[in-house]
Coordinates of C-alpha atoms in Angstrom, one line a residue:
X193 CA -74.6 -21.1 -17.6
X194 CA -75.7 -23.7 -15.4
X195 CA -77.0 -27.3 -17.1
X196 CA -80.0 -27.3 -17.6
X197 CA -82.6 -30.5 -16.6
X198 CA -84.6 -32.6 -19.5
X199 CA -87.9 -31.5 -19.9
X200 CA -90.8 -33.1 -17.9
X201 CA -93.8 -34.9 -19.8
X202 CA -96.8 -33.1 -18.4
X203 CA -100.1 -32.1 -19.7
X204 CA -101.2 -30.4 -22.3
X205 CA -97.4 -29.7 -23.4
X206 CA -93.7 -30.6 -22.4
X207 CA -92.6 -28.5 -19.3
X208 CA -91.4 -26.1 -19.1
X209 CA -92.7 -24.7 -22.5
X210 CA -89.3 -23.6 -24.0
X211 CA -87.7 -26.3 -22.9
X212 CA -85.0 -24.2 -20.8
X213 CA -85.0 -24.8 -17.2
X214 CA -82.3 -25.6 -14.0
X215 CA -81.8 -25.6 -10.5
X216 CA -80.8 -21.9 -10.3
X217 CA -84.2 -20.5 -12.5
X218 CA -86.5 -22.8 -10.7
X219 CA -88.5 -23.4 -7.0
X220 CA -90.5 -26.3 -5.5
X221 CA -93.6 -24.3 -3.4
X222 CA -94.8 -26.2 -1.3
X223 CA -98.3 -24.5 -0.2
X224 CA -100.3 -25.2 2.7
X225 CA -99.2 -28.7 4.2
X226 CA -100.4 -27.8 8.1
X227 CA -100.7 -30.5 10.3
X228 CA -105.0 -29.5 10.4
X229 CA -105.2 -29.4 6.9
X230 CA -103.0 -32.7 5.7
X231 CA -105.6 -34.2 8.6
X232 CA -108.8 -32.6 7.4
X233 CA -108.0 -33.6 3.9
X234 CA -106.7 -36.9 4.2
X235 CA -103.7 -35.8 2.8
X236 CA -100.9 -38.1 4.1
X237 CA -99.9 -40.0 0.8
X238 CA -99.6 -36.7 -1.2
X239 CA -97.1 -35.0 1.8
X240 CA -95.1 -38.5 1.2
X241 CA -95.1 -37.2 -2.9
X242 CA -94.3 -34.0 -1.6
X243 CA -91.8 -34.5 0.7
X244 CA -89.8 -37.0 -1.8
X245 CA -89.6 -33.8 -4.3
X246 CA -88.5 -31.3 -2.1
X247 CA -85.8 -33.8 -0.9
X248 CA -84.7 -34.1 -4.5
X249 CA -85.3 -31.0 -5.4
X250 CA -82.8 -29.6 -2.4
X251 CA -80.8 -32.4 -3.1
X252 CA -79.6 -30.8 -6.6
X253 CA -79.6 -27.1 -5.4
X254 CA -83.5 -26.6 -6.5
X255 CA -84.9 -23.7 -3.8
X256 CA -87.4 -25.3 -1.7
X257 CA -90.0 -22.6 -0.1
X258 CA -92.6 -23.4 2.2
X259 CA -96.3 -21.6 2.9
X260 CA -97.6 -21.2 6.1
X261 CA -100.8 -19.2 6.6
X262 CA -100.7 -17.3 10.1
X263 CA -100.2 -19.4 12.5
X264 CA -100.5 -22.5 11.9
X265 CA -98.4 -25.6 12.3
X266 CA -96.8 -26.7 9.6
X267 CA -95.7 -30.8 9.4
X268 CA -92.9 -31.4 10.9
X269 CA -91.4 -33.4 8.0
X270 CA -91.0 -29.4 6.8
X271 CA -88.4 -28.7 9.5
X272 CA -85.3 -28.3 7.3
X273 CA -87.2 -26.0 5.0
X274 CA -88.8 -23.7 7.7
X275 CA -86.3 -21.0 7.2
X276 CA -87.0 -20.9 3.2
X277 CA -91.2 -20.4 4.8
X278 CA -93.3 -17.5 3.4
X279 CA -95.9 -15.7 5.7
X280 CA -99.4 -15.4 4.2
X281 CA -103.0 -14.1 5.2
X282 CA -105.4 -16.0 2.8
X283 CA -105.4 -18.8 0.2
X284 CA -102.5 -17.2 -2.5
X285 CA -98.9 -17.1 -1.3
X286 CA -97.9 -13.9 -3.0
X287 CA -101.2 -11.8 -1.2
X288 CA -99.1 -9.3 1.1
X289 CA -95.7 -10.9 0.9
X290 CA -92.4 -10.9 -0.7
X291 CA -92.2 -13.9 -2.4
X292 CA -92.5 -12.9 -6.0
X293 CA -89.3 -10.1 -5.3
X294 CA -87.9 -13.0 -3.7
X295 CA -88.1 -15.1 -6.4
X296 CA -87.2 -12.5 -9.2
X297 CA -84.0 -11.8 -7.0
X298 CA -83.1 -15.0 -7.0
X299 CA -83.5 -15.2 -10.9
X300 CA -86.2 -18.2 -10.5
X301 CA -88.6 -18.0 -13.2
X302 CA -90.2 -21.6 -13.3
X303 CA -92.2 -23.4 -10.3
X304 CA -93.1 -27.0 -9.7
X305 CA -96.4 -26.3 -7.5
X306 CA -97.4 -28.6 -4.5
X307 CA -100.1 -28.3 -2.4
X308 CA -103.2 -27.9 -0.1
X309 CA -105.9 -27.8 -1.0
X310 CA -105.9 -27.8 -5.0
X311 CA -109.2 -25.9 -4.9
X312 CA -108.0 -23.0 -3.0
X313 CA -104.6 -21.8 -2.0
X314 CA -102.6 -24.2 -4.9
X315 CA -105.1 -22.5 -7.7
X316 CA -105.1 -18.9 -6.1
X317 CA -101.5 -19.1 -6.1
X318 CA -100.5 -20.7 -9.2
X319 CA -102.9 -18.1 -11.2
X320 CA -101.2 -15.1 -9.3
X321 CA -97.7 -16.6 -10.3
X322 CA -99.1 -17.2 -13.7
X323 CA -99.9 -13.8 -14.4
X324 CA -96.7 -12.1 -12.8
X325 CA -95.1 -14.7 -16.0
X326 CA -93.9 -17.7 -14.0
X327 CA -93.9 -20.8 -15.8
X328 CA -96.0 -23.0 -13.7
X329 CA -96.2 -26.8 -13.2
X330 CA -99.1 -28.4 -11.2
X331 CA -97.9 -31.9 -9.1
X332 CA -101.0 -33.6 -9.3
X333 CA -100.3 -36.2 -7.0
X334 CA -98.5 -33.9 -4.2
X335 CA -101.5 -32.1 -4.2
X336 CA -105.4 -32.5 -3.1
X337 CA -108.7 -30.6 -2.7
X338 CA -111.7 -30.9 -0.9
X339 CA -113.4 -33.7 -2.7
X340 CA -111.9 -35.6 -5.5
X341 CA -114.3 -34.0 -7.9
X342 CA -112.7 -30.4 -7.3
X343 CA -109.1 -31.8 -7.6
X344 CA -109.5 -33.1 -10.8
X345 CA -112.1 -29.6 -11.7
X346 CA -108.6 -27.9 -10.9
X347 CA -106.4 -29.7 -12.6
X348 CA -108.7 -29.3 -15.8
X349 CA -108.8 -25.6 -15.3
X350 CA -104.8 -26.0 -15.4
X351 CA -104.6 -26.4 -18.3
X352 CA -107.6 -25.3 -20.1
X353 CA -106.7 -23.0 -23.3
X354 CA -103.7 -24.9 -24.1
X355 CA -102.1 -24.3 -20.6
X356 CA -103.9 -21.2 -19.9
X357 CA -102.6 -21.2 -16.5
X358 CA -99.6 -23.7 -16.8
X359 CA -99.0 -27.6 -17.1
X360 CA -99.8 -30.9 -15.2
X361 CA -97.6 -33.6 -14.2
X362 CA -97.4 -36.7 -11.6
X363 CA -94.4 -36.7 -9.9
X364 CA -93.4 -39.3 -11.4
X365 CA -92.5 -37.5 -14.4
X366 CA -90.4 -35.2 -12.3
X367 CA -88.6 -37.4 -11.4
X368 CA -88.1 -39.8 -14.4
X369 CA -86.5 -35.7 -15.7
X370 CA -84.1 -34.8 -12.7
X371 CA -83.0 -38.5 -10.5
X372 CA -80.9 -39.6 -13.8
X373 CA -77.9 -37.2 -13.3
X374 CA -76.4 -38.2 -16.8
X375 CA -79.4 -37.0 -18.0
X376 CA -78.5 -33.1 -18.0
X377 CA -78.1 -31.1 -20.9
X378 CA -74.7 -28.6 -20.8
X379 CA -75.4 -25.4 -21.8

């Protein structure tokens, strides 16, 4: 079994929730970071976030996959995930595609969540994985909505009910769990 990573301080419990998670069970999304939106939003310090997880993330064997909605252009700091993209119509990444049998087939089960914008695609997508029985976990500062108001509205709703639709965390915490190597737990 492979070893698995500390768990991650996030709100309203430790992530993931029983405590068991690695590189092979687990994916980074990455949801909606197109050039118009990061632009629209005013989104540029929370790509930076981003883009500094899925670099660690790949960087210890973490599946990185990317959203892109139609047609439009994704950043181009996304290039060496663009083969790992999904294909999607509106604001929730599993609408009309394959990515939950492709993340079942890949045995993931857990998902650090990043993304544009909070009040749409990030929350239609989290709920969805949510309710096929992902273990989610919000990165609050890798992600933004359309006025600070709704961000922090979503990141509420998170974890209303104890974590009714999964945890919160900066990435910071992410971090602090996976960059110290020594820190893994052998199963």
């Amino acid at each position: 079994m492979p070893d698995t990573f500390p768990t991650i301080a996030a709100n309203p419990y430790a992530w993931p929730f029983d405590g068991q998670w690695n590189a092979a069970d687990t994916a980074l999304l990455l949801l909606g970071f197109h050039e118009s939106t990061v632009r629209n939003v005013g989104a540029q310090s929370e790509l930076a976030v981003a883009m500094g997880l899925a670099d660690l993330a790949h960087s210890l064997g973490i599946a990185v996959v990317v959203s892109q909605r139609g047609a439009e252009a994704l950043v181009s700091d996304l290039a060496l995930y663009r083969s790992k993209a999904v294909q999607h119509r509106g604001d929730n990444a599993f609408f009309g595609t394959q990515l939950e049998a492709d993340l079942r087939q890949r045995g993931i089960r857990n998902l650090l969540i990043a993304g544009l914008p909070t009040d749409g695609l990030v929350h239609a997508t989290q709920r969805n994985a949510n309710d096929m029985g992902f273990e989610c976990l919000l990165v609050a500062d890798a992600s933004k909505a359309t006025s600070p108001a709704r961000h922090t509205a979503q990141l509420r709703m998170t974890t209303f009910g104890n974590g009714l639709f999964g945890a919160v965390a900066d990435s910071a915490a992410i971090h602090a769990a996976l960059a110290p190597q020594g820190n893994l737990h052998h199963a």
